[in-house]
Amino acid sequence: MEFQNQYLKDVYETVKKRNAGEPEFLQAVGEVLESLEPVVAVRKDFVEEGVIDRIVEPERMITFRVSWVDDNGKVQVNRGYRVQFNSAIGPYKGGLRLHPSVNASVIKFLGFEQIFKNSLTGLPMGGGKGGSDFDPKGKSDREIMRFCQSFMTELCKHIGPDTDVPAGDIGVGAREIGYLFGQYKRLRNEFTGVLTGKGLTYGGSLVRTEATGYGLCYFTEEMLKVMKNDSFKGKTVVISGSGNVAIYAAEKATELGGKVIALSDSNGYICDKDGIKLDIVKDIKEVKRGRIKEYAERVPGAVYTEGCKGIWTIPCDIALPCATQNELDAEGAEALIKNGVMVVAEGANMPSTPEAIAALQKAGVLFGPAKAANAGGVATSGLEMSQNSMRYSWTFEEVDKKLHDIMVGIFHSAFDAAKTYGHEGNLVMGANIAGFLKVAEAMKAQGIAY
Ligand code: NDP
Ligand code: 2IT
């Protein structure tokens, strides 16, 4: 990480010292600080107010024991986390991730990115994130329920509809949100919009399930239109992952005229040159909670390849990484470039390594960064919060239209900020700068707590 500005350099040194051994967090902070070079050059006030020193330190980090009893009567212990990173523009907001790779570094990188993403949506939401190293794979519904109840028994002391509003992320979907919500209500005797991604029968919003994937495609469509006078029509699309984000990105990409030919999970990827049949994917992943490999067993002509990284060697026009952090590295980027990729837009959080981003940008590939491109999920969570406060429900069309307009707005905020600060076309810088400015102004206005 090379900084020209001495203040940014000093801040990053402190962050490195204070968060040693947290590579994902340092990666996320490094990228944002780099983007802020042209901002600090003209905004001495932010330097004087220590805004950047403050924004890189979470307001609060909660770590707790989650003990639960498995189906064999054996006691299991996991570690739970919630980082309440920044509340300058609204209550903490962000998902919960259940995956064995979860640790403080992963939760802090996600919480940090969430600050800027939420700001970009234009809705009043601060940044937070949480989760546990619990592995949901192979667990029964009852085990998931007992884990979620134990997790919420502690988490409920720290959250609330005007304080901190969690939602889903990897390993947390409608089933888990239901168990978490039930336990919150039981413990607090309160029916409130304390979580988003709720079921439609108890305060959930239409379109929240589809929102991240749909939003990613609305963003990508606008990026193609403005920057290349083009669209999804007739394009070959490769999508990594086969979870919530990947499935609904595939659905909308297909609706917009693209042909999705590949999906993956952590074991391997499938390629179906005729176009992926999403009803089969939904049955495998959403109904049976199975593996993507089963697609090739069910669909003649589809091919399964072991190992997930090879997915980027499939020739495509549009690549949408929708699985996890650092899944697209320099090698993957080079393979995409060699095969003539036109657009990479991130559905997952930080899926591309810094080396991959540099290679793609150098090759002139349109690059839509996660903070902007995947903000549709949390934006629709924000719309769920509004509907809960009003005790009202909008129709599918109403929410979808608002989501579409928010994604188009996010593209233009990022595009315009990049231009204003002298880096036209660089949406990584544009998204970081536009997201930062609103939060920084709010932090400055609210003063420093001595
Ligand atoms: P899901 O749990 O629904 O699906 C995750 C998918 O990614 C699965 O196919 C999973 O495969 C794969 N995956 C997870 N970890 C790895 C890994 N280490 N290596 C390879 N593949 C992996 O999660 P989501 O679809 O909700 O989340 C996907 C990404 O999108 C995450 O980065 C998340 O932070 C981000 N995101 C999610 C939002 C949401 O609203 N849900 C909003 C914005 C961003 P397997 O089954 O083998 O584990
Ligand atoms: O990374 C994300 O933006 C999410 N997992 C969604 C968060 C939310 O509060 O809906």
Coordinates of C-alpha atoms and ligand atoms in Angstrom, one line a residue:
M1 CA 0.0 0.0 0.0
E2 CA 1.6 3.3 -1.2
F3 CA 0.2 6.6 0.0
Q4 CA 1.3 10.1 -1.2
N5 CA -0.6 11.9 1.6
Q6 CA 1.2 11.7 5.0
Y7 CA -2.0 11.8 7.0
L8 CA -3.4 8.7 5.1
K9 CA 0.0 7.0 5.5
D10 CA -0.1 7.6 9.3
V11 CA -3.7 6.4 9.6
Y12 CA -2.9 3.2 7.7
E13 CA 0.2 2.5 9.9
T14 CA -1.9 2.8 13.0
V15 CA -4.6 0.6 11.6
K16 CA -2.0 -2.0 10.7
K17 CA -0.5 -2.0 14.2
R18 CA -3.8 -2.1 15.9
N19 CA -5.3 -4.8 13.7
A20 CA -2.2 -7.0 13.1
G21 CA -3.2 -10.5 11.8
E22 CA -6.4 -9.3 10.2
P23 CA -5.7 -9.4 6.5
E24 CA -9.2 -8.9 5.1
F25 CA -9.8 -5.9 7.3
L26 CA -6.5 -4.3 6.3
Q27 CA -7.3 -5.0 2.6
A28 CA -10.7 -3.3 2.9
V29 CA -9.3 -0.2 4.8
G30 CA -6.3 0.0 2.4
E31 CA -8.5 0.3 -0.7
V32 CA -10.8 3.0 0.8
L33 CA -7.8 5.1 2.1
E34 CA -6.2 4.9 -1.3
S35 CA -9.3 6.2 -2.9
L36 CA -9.4 9.2 -0.5
E37 CA -6.1 10.7 -1.7
P38 CA -7.9 13.3 -3.9
V39 CA -10.4 14.1 -1.1
V40 CA -7.9 14.8 1.6
A41 CA -6.0 17.0 -0.8
V42 CA -8.9 19.4 -0.9
R43 CA -10.7 18.7 2.4
K44 CA -8.3 19.8 5.2
D45 CA -11.3 20.0 7.5
F46 CA -11.7 16.3 7.5
V47 CA -8.0 15.9 8.4
E48 CA -8.3 18.5 11.2
E49 CA -11.5 16.8 12.6
G50 CA -9.7 13.4 12.6
V51 CA -12.5 12.0 10.5
I52 CA -10.5 9.3 8.9
D53 CA -8.7 8.3 12.1
R54 CA -12.1 7.8 13.6
I55 CA -13.9 6.1 10.7
V56 CA -11.4 3.2 10.7
E57 CA -12.1 2.3 14.3
P58 CA -15.3 0.5 15.1
E59 CA -17.6 2.3 17.6
R60 CA -18.1 -1.1 19.3
M61 CA -17.1 -4.7 18.8
I62 CA -19.0 -7.4 20.7
T63 CA -17.7 -11.0 20.9
F64 CA -19.7 -13.6 22.8
R65 CA -20.0 -17.3 23.5
V66 CA -22.8 -19.2 21.7
S67 CA -23.4 -22.6 23.4
W68 CA -26.1 -24.9 22.1
V69 CA -27.0 -28.6 22.2
D70 CA -26.8 -30.7 19.0
D71 CA -29.2 -33.6 18.0
N72 CA -27.0 -36.1 19.9
G73 CA -27.3 -34.2 23.1
K74 CA -23.7 -33.0 22.9
V75 CA -22.8 -29.4 24.0
Q76 CA -21.3 -27.3 21.2
V77 CA -19.6 -23.9 21.5
N78 CA -19.2 -21.3 18.8
R79 CA -18.1 -17.7 18.9
G80 CA -20.6 -14.9 18.0
Y81 CA -19.7 -11.4 16.8
R82 CA -21.4 -8.1 16.1
V83 CA -19.4 -5.1 15.0
Q84 CA -21.2 -1.7 15.3
F85 CA -18.9 0.2 13.1
N86 CA -20.5 3.6 12.4
S87 CA -23.7 5.2 13.4
A88 CA -23.2 8.7 12.0
I89 CA -26.0 8.5 9.4
G90 CA -28.4 6.0 11.0
P91 CA -28.8 2.9 13.2
Y92 CA -26.2 0.2 12.6
K93 CA -27.3 -2.0 9.7
G94 CA -25.8 -5.1 8.1
G95 CA -26.1 -8.8 7.8
L96 CA -25.1 -11.8 9.9
R97 CA -22.8 -14.5 8.4
L98 CA -22.7 -18.1 9.5
H99 CA -19.6 -19.8 8.1
P100 CA -16.6 -21.6 9.6
S101 CA -14.3 -19.0 8.1
V102 CA -15.9 -16.2 10.2
N103 CA -13.4 -14.4 12.5
A104 CA -12.8 -10.8 13.8
S105 CA -11.0 -9.8 10.6
V106 CA -13.9 -11.0 8.3
I107 CA -16.6 -9.3 10.4
K108 CA -14.6 -6.0 10.6
F109 CA -13.9 -5.9 6.8
L110 CA -17.6 -6.5 6.2
G111 CA -18.7 -3.9 8.8
F112 CA -16.3 -1.3 7.4
E113 CA -17.5 -1.8 3.8
Q114 CA -21.1 -1.6 5.0
I115 CA -20.6 2.0 6.2
F116 CA -19.9 3.2 2.6
K117 CA -22.4 0.9 0.9
N118 CA -25.3 2.0 3.2
S119 CA -24.4 5.6 2.6
L120 CA -24.5 5.1 -1.2
T121 CA -28.1 3.8 -1.0
G122 CA -29.2 7.3 0.2
L123 CA -31.1 5.8 3.0
P124 CA -30.4 6.6 6.7
M125 CA -28.4 3.5 7.8
G126 CA -25.1 3.2 9.6
G127 CA -22.7 0.3 9.2
G128 CA -22.6 -3.0 11.1
K129 CA -22.1 -6.7 10.6
G130 CA -22.1 -9.9 12.6
G131 CA -22.0 -13.6 12.6
S132 CA -20.4 -16.7 13.9
D133 CA -18.0 -19.5 13.0
F134 CA -20.9 -21.9 13.2
D135 CA -21.1 -24.1 10.1
P136 CA -24.7 -24.6 9.0
K137 CA -23.8 -27.4 6.5
G138 CA -25.2 -30.7 7.5
K139 CA -27.1 -29.4 10.5
S140 CA -30.8 -30.3 11.0
D141 CA -33.5 -27.6 11.2
R142 CA -33.7 -28.1 14.9
E143 CA -30.0 -27.6 15.4
I144 CA -30.1 -24.4 13.3
M145 CA -33.0 -23.3 15.5
R146 CA -31.2 -24.0 18.8
F147 CA -28.1 -22.2 17.5
C148 CA -30.1 -19.2 16.4
Q149 CA -32.0 -19.0 19.7
S150 CA -28.7 -19.1 21.7
F151 CA -27.1 -16.5 19.4
M152 CA -30.0 -14.1 19.8
T153 CA -30.1 -14.6 23.6
E154 CA -26.9 -12.5 23.7
L155 CA -27.4 -10.4 20.6
C156 CA -30.8 -9.1 21.7
K157 CA -29.0 -7.0 24.4
H158 CA -27.2 -5.0 21.7
I159 CA -29.8 -4.5 18.9
G160 CA -33.1 -2.8 18.4
P161 CA -35.2 -1.2 15.6
D162 CA -33.6 2.2 16.2
T163 CA -30.2 0.9 17.4
D164 CA -29.0 -1.9 15.2
V165 CA -30.9 -3.9 12.6
P166 CA -29.3 -7.2 11.4
A167 CA -30.2 -9.2 8.3
G168 CA -28.9 -12.2 6.3
D169 CA -25.6 -12.9 4.6
I170 CA -23.8 -16.1 3.9
G171 CA -25.6 -19.0 5.7
V172 CA -28.4 -16.8 6.9
G173 CA -31.6 -16.7 4.9
A174 CA -35.4 -16.8 5.6
R175 CA -35.2 -19.8 7.9
E176 CA -32.5 -18.4 10.2
I177 CA -34.1 -14.9 10.3
G178 CA -37.4 -16.5 11.4
Y179 CA -35.7 -18.3 14.3
L180 CA -33.8 -15.2 15.3
F181 CA -36.9 -13.0 15.1
G182 CA -38.9 -15.4 17.2
Q183 CA -36.3 -15.5 19.9
Y184 CA -36.0 -11.7 20.0
K185 CA -39.7 -11.3 20.3
R186 CA -39.9 -13.9 23.1
L187 CA -37.1 -12.3 25.1
R188 CA -38.2 -8.7 24.7
N189 CA -41.9 -9.1 24.3
E190 CA -41.8 -6.7 21.4
F191 CA -42.9 -7.1 17.8
T192 CA -40.7 -4.6 16.0
G193 CA -38.7 -4.4 12.8
V194 CA -35.5 -5.4 14.6
L195 CA -34.3 -7.7 11.7
T196 CA -34.8 -7.4 7.9
G197 CA -35.3 -10.3 5.5
K198 CA -38.3 -11.4 7.5
G199 CA -40.9 -13.7 6.1
L200 CA -43.8 -12.1 4.3
T201 CA -46.3 -13.2 6.9
Y202 CA -44.6 -11.3 9.7
G203 CA -43.3 -8.0 8.4
G204 CA -41.0 -8.9 5.6
S205 CA -40.8 -6.9 2.4
L206 CA -41.5 -8.1 -1.1
V207 CA -38.4 -8.2 -3.3
R208 CA -36.0 -8.5 -0.3
T209 CA -35.2 -12.1 -1.4
E210 CA -34.4 -11.1 -4.9
A211 CA -32.9 -7.7 -4.1
T212 CA -29.2 -8.2 -4.1
G213 CA -29.1 -10.1 -7.4
Y214 CA -31.7 -8.0 -9.1
G215 CA -29.9 -4.8 -7.9
L216 CA -26.6 -6.1 -9.2
C217 CA -28.1 -6.5 -12.6
Y218 CA -29.8 -3.1 -12.5
F219 CA -26.5 -1.5 -11.6
T220 CA -24.6 -3.5 -14.4
E221 CA -27.3 -2.6 -17.0
E222 CA -26.9 1.2 -16.2
M223 CA -23.1 0.9 -16.2
L224 CA -23.2 -0.8 -19.7
K225 CA -25.7 1.8 -20.9
V226 CA -23.7 4.9 -19.8
M227 CA -20.2 3.7 -20.3
K228 CA -20.5 1.4 -23.4
N229 CA -23.9 2.3 -24.9
D230 CA -24.7 -1.4 -24.5
S231 CA -26.8 -3.8 -22.4
F232 CA -27.2 -7.4 -21.2
K233 CA -28.9 -8.4 -24.5
G234 CA -27.2 -11.3 -26.2
K235 CA -24.3 -11.4 -23.6
T236 CA -22.9 -14.6 -22.1
V237 CA -22.8 -14.4 -18.3
V238 CA -20.8 -16.4 -15.8
I239 CA -21.8 -16.1 -12.1
S240 CA -19.9 -17.7 -9.2
G241 CA -21.8 -19.0 -6.2
S242 CA -25.3 -20.5 -6.2
G243 CA -26.8 -18.9 -3.1
N244 CA -29.2 -16.1 -2.7
V245 CA -27.2 -13.4 -4.6
A246 CA -26.1 -15.7 -7.4
I247 CA -29.6 -17.2 -8.1
Y248 CA -31.4 -13.9 -8.3
A249 CA -28.6 -12.3 -10.3
A250 CA -29.0 -15.2 -12.8
E251 CA -32.8 -14.6 -12.9
K252 CA -32.6 -10.9 -13.7
A253 CA -29.6 -11.3 -16.1
T254 CA -31.7 -13.8 -18.1
E255 CA -34.8 -11.5 -17.9
L256 CA -32.6 -8.7 -19.3
G257 CA -31.6 -10.8 -22.3
G258 CA -28.3 -12.4 -21.1
K259 CA -27.5 -16.1 -21.2
V260 CA -26.2 -17.4 -17.9
I261 CA -24.0 -20.5 -18.6
A262 CA -22.2 -21.2 -15.3
L263 CA -22.7 -21.3 -11.5
S264 CA -20.6 -22.7 -8.7
D265 CA -20.3 -23.6 -5.0
S266 CA -17.3 -24.1 -2.8
N267 CA -16.7 -27.5 -4.3
G268 CA -16.9 -26.9 -8.0
Y269 CA -18.7 -25.3 -10.9
I270 CA -21.3 -26.3 -13.6
C271 CA -21.4 -25.1 -17.2
D272 CA -24.5 -25.4 -19.3
K273 CA -24.0 -23.9 -22.7
D274 CA -27.7 -24.0 -23.4
G275 CA -28.3 -21.6 -20.5
I276 CA -28.8 -22.5 -16.9
K277 CA -32.3 -23.7 -16.0
L278 CA -33.0 -21.8 -12.9
D279 CA -36.0 -23.8 -11.7
I280 CA -33.7 -26.8 -11.3
V281 CA -31.1 -24.7 -9.5
K282 CA -33.7 -23.3 -7.1
D283 CA -35.0 -26.9 -6.4
I284 CA -31.4 -28.1 -5.7
K285 CA -30.3 -25.1 -3.6
E286 CA -33.4 -23.5 -2.0
V287 CA -35.6 -26.6 -1.5
K288 CA -33.2 -29.5 -1.0
R289 CA -30.2 -27.5 0.3
G290 CA -28.0 -29.7 -2.0
R291 CA -24.8 -29.2 -4.0
I292 CA -24.5 -27.6 -7.4
K293 CA -22.9 -30.8 -8.8
E294 CA -26.5 -32.3 -8.8
Y295 CA -27.4 -30.0 -11.7
A296 CA -25.1 -31.9 -14.0
E297 CA -26.6 -35.1 -12.8
R298 CA -30.1 -33.8 -13.7
V299 CA -29.5 -31.8 -16.9
P300 CA -28.1 -33.6 -20.0
G301 CA -25.2 -31.7 -21.6
A302 CA -24.3 -29.8 -18.5
V303 CA -20.8 -30.4 -17.2
Y304 CA -19.5 -30.3 -13.6
T305 CA -15.8 -29.5 -12.8
E306 CA -14.3 -30.0 -9.4
G307 CA -12.7 -26.9 -7.8
C308 CA -14.4 -23.5 -7.8
K309 CA -11.6 -21.2 -9.1
G310 CA -11.7 -22.6 -12.7
I311 CA -15.0 -20.9 -13.3
W312 CA -13.2 -17.8 -14.5
T313 CA -11.6 -19.7 -17.4
I314 CA -15.1 -20.0 -19.1
P315 CA -15.3 -17.4 -21.9
C316 CA -17.9 -14.8 -21.2
D317 CA -18.9 -11.1 -21.7
I318 CA -20.1 -10.4 -18.2
A319 CA -18.7 -12.0 -15.0
L320 CA -20.5 -11.6 -11.7
P321 CA -18.6 -13.0 -8.7
C322 CA -21.4 -13.7 -6.1
A323 CA -19.8 -16.2 -3.7
T324 CA -17.2 -14.8 -1.2
Q325 CA -14.2 -12.6 -0.5
N326 CA -11.1 -12.9 -2.6
E327 CA -12.6 -15.6 -4.9
L328 CA -11.4 -13.8 -8.0
D329 CA -7.6 -13.4 -8.0
A330 CA -5.0 -12.2 -10.6
E331 CA -5.0 -15.5 -12.3
G332 CA -8.8 -15.5 -12.6
A333 CA -8.7 -11.9 -13.9
E334 CA -6.1 -12.7 -16.5
A335 CA -8.2 -15.7 -17.8
L336 CA -11.2 -13.4 -18.1
I337 CA -9.3 -10.7 -19.9
K338 CA -7.7 -13.3 -22.3
N339 CA -11.2 -14.4 -23.2
G340 CA -12.4 -10.9 -23.9
V341 CA -14.6 -10.1 -20.8
M342 CA -16.3 -6.8 -21.1
V343 CA -17.7 -6.3 -17.5
V344 CA -17.0 -7.6 -14.0
A345 CA -19.5 -6.5 -11.4
E346 CA -19.3 -7.7 -7.8
G347 CA -22.3 -9.3 -6.1
A348 CA -20.3 -10.7 -3.2
N349 CA -18.4 -8.5 -0.8
M350 CA -14.8 -7.9 -1.8
P351 CA -14.7 -10.9 -4.1
S352 CA -11.8 -9.5 -6.2
T353 CA -8.3 -9.3 -4.8
P354 CA -6.5 -5.9 -5.3
E355 CA -4.3 -7.5 -8.0
A356 CA -7.4 -8.7 -9.9
I357 CA -9.0 -5.2 -9.8
A358 CA -5.8 -3.6 -11.0
A359 CA -5.4 -6.1 -13.9
L360 CA -9.1 -5.7 -14.9
Q361 CA -9.0 -1.9 -14.8
K362 CA -5.7 -1.8 -16.7
A363 CA -7.2 -4.0 -19.4
G364 CA -10.1 -1.5 -19.8
V365 CA -12.7 -3.9 -18.4
L366 CA -15.7 -2.2 -16.8
F367 CA -15.5 -2.8 -13.1
G368 CA -18.5 -2.4 -10.7
P369 CA -17.2 -2.6 -7.1
A370 CA -19.2 -4.5 -4.4
K371 CA -20.1 -1.5 -2.3
A372 CA -22.0 0.0 -5.1
A373 CA -23.1 -3.0 -7.2
N374 CA -24.4 -5.2 -4.4
A375 CA -26.1 -2.4 -2.3
G376 CA -29.5 -3.5 -3.5
G377 CA -29.9 -6.0 -0.7
V378 CA -29.4 -3.6 2.1
A379 CA -31.3 -0.8 0.2
T380 CA -34.3 -3.1 0.2
S381 CA -33.7 -3.8 3.8
G382 CA -33.9 -0.1 4.3
L383 CA -37.3 -0.2 2.5
E384 CA -38.4 -3.0 4.8
M385 CA -37.5 -0.8 7.8
S386 CA -39.6 2.0 6.3
Q387 CA -42.6 -0.3 5.8
N388 CA -42.3 -1.6 9.3
S389 CA -42.2 1.9 10.8
M390 CA -45.3 2.8 8.7
R391 CA -47.0 -0.5 9.5
Y392 CA -47.7 -0.8 5.8
S393 CA -46.6 -3.0 2.8
W394 CA -45.8 -1.9 -0.7
T395 CA -46.5 -4.1 -3.7
F396 CA -43.8 -6.0 -5.5
E397 CA -43.8 -3.5 -8.3
E398 CA -43.5 -0.6 -5.9
V399 CA -40.5 -2.0 -4.1
D400 CA -38.9 -3.2 -7.4
K401 CA -39.2 0.3 -8.9
K402 CA -37.6 1.9 -5.8
L403 CA -34.8 -0.7 -5.9
H404 CA -34.2 0.0 -9.6
D405 CA -34.1 3.7 -9.0
I406 CA -31.7 3.4 -6.1
M407 CA -29.3 1.3 -8.1
V408 CA -29.3 3.7 -11.0
G409 CA -28.8 6.5 -8.5
I410 CA -25.8 4.6 -6.9
F411 CA -24.2 4.1 -10.3
H412 CA -24.4 7.9 -11.1
S413 CA -23.2 8.9 -7.6
A414 CA -20.1 6.7 -8.1
F415 CA -19.6 7.8 -11.7
D416 CA -19.9 11.5 -10.9
A417 CA -17.7 11.4 -7.8
A418 CA -14.9 9.7 -9.9
K419 CA -15.2 12.4 -12.5
T420 CA -15.3 15.3 -10.0
Y421 CA -12.2 14.0 -8.2
G422 CA -10.2 13.5 -11.5
H423 CA -10.5 9.7 -12.0
E424 CA -13.3 9.4 -14.6
G425 CA -14.5 5.9 -15.2
N426 CA -12.9 4.5 -12.0
L427 CA -16.0 3.3 -10.1
V428 CA -13.9 1.9 -7.2
M429 CA -12.7 5.4 -6.3
G430 CA -16.1 6.9 -7.1
A431 CA -18.0 4.6 -4.9
N432 CA -15.5 4.9 -2.0
I433 CA -15.5 8.7 -2.3
A434 CA -19.3 9.2 -2.7
G435 CA -20.0 6.8 0.2
F436 CA -17.4 8.5 2.4
L437 CA -18.4 12.1 1.9
K438 CA -21.9 11.8 3.4
V439 CA -20.6 9.9 6.4
A440 CA -17.7 12.3 6.9
E441 CA -19.9 15.3 6.8
A442 CA -22.2 13.7 9.4
M443 CA -19.3 12.8 11.7
K444 CA -17.9 16.3 11.4
A445 CA -21.3 17.9 12.2
Q446 CA -21.8 15.7 15.3
G447 CA -18.5 16.6 16.9
I448 CA -15.7 14.7 18.6
A449 CA -16.5 12.9 21.9
Y450 CA -13.7 13.8 24.4
Ligands
NDP1 P1 -25.5 -17.9 0.5 O1 -25.2 -18.5 1.8 O2 -26.9 -17.9 0.0 O3 -24.6 -18.5 -0.7 C1 -23.2 -18.4 -0.6 C2 -22.7 -19.0 -1.9 O4 -21.3 -18.8 -2.0 C3 -22.9 -20.5 -1.9 O5 -23.0 -21.0 -3.2 C4 -21.5 -21.0 -1.3 O6 -21.1 -22.3 -1.6 C5 -20.6 -20.0 -1.9 N1 -19.4 -19.8 -1.0 C6 -19.5 -19.4 0.3 N2 -18.2 -19.4 0.8 C7 -17.4 -19.8 -0.2 C8 -16.1 -20.1 -0.2 N3 -15.3 -19.9 0.8 N4 -15.5 -20.5 -1.4 C9 -16.3 -20.7 -2.5 N5 -17.7 -20.5 -2.5 C10 -18.2 -20.1 -1.3 O7 -25.0 -16.4 0.6 P2 -25.3 -15.1 -0.2 O8 -25.7 -15.4 -1.6 O9 -26.3 -14.3 0.5 O10 -23.9 -14.3 -0.2 C11 -23.0 -14.4 -1.2 C12 -22.1 -13.1 -1.2 O11 -22.9 -12.0 -1.4 C13 -21.4 -12.9 0.1 O12 -20.1 -12.3 -0.2 C14 -22.3 -11.9 0.8 O13 -21.5 -11.1 1.8 C15 -22.7 -11.0 -0.3 N6 -23.9 -10.2 -0.2 C16 -25.1 -10.8 0.2 C17 -26.2 -10.0 0.4 C18 -27.5 -10.6 0.7 O14 -28.5 -9.9 0.8 N7 -27.6 -11.9 1.0 C19 -26.1 -8.6 0.1 C20 -24.9 -8.1 -0.3 C21 -23.8 -8.9 -0.5 P3 -21.2 -23.5 -0.5 O15 -22.6 -23.9 -0.5 O16 -20.3 -24.5 -1.1 O17 -20.7 -22.9 0.8
2IT2 O1 -23.6 -7.3 2.7 C1 -24.8 -6.9 2.7 O2 -25.1 -5.8 2.3 C2 -25.8 -7.8 3.3 N1 -25.5 -8.9 3.6 C3 -27.2 -7.3 3.4 C4 -27.3 -6.5 4.7 C5 -28.7 -6.1 5.1 O3 -28.8 -5.4 6.1 O4 -29.7 -6.3 4.3

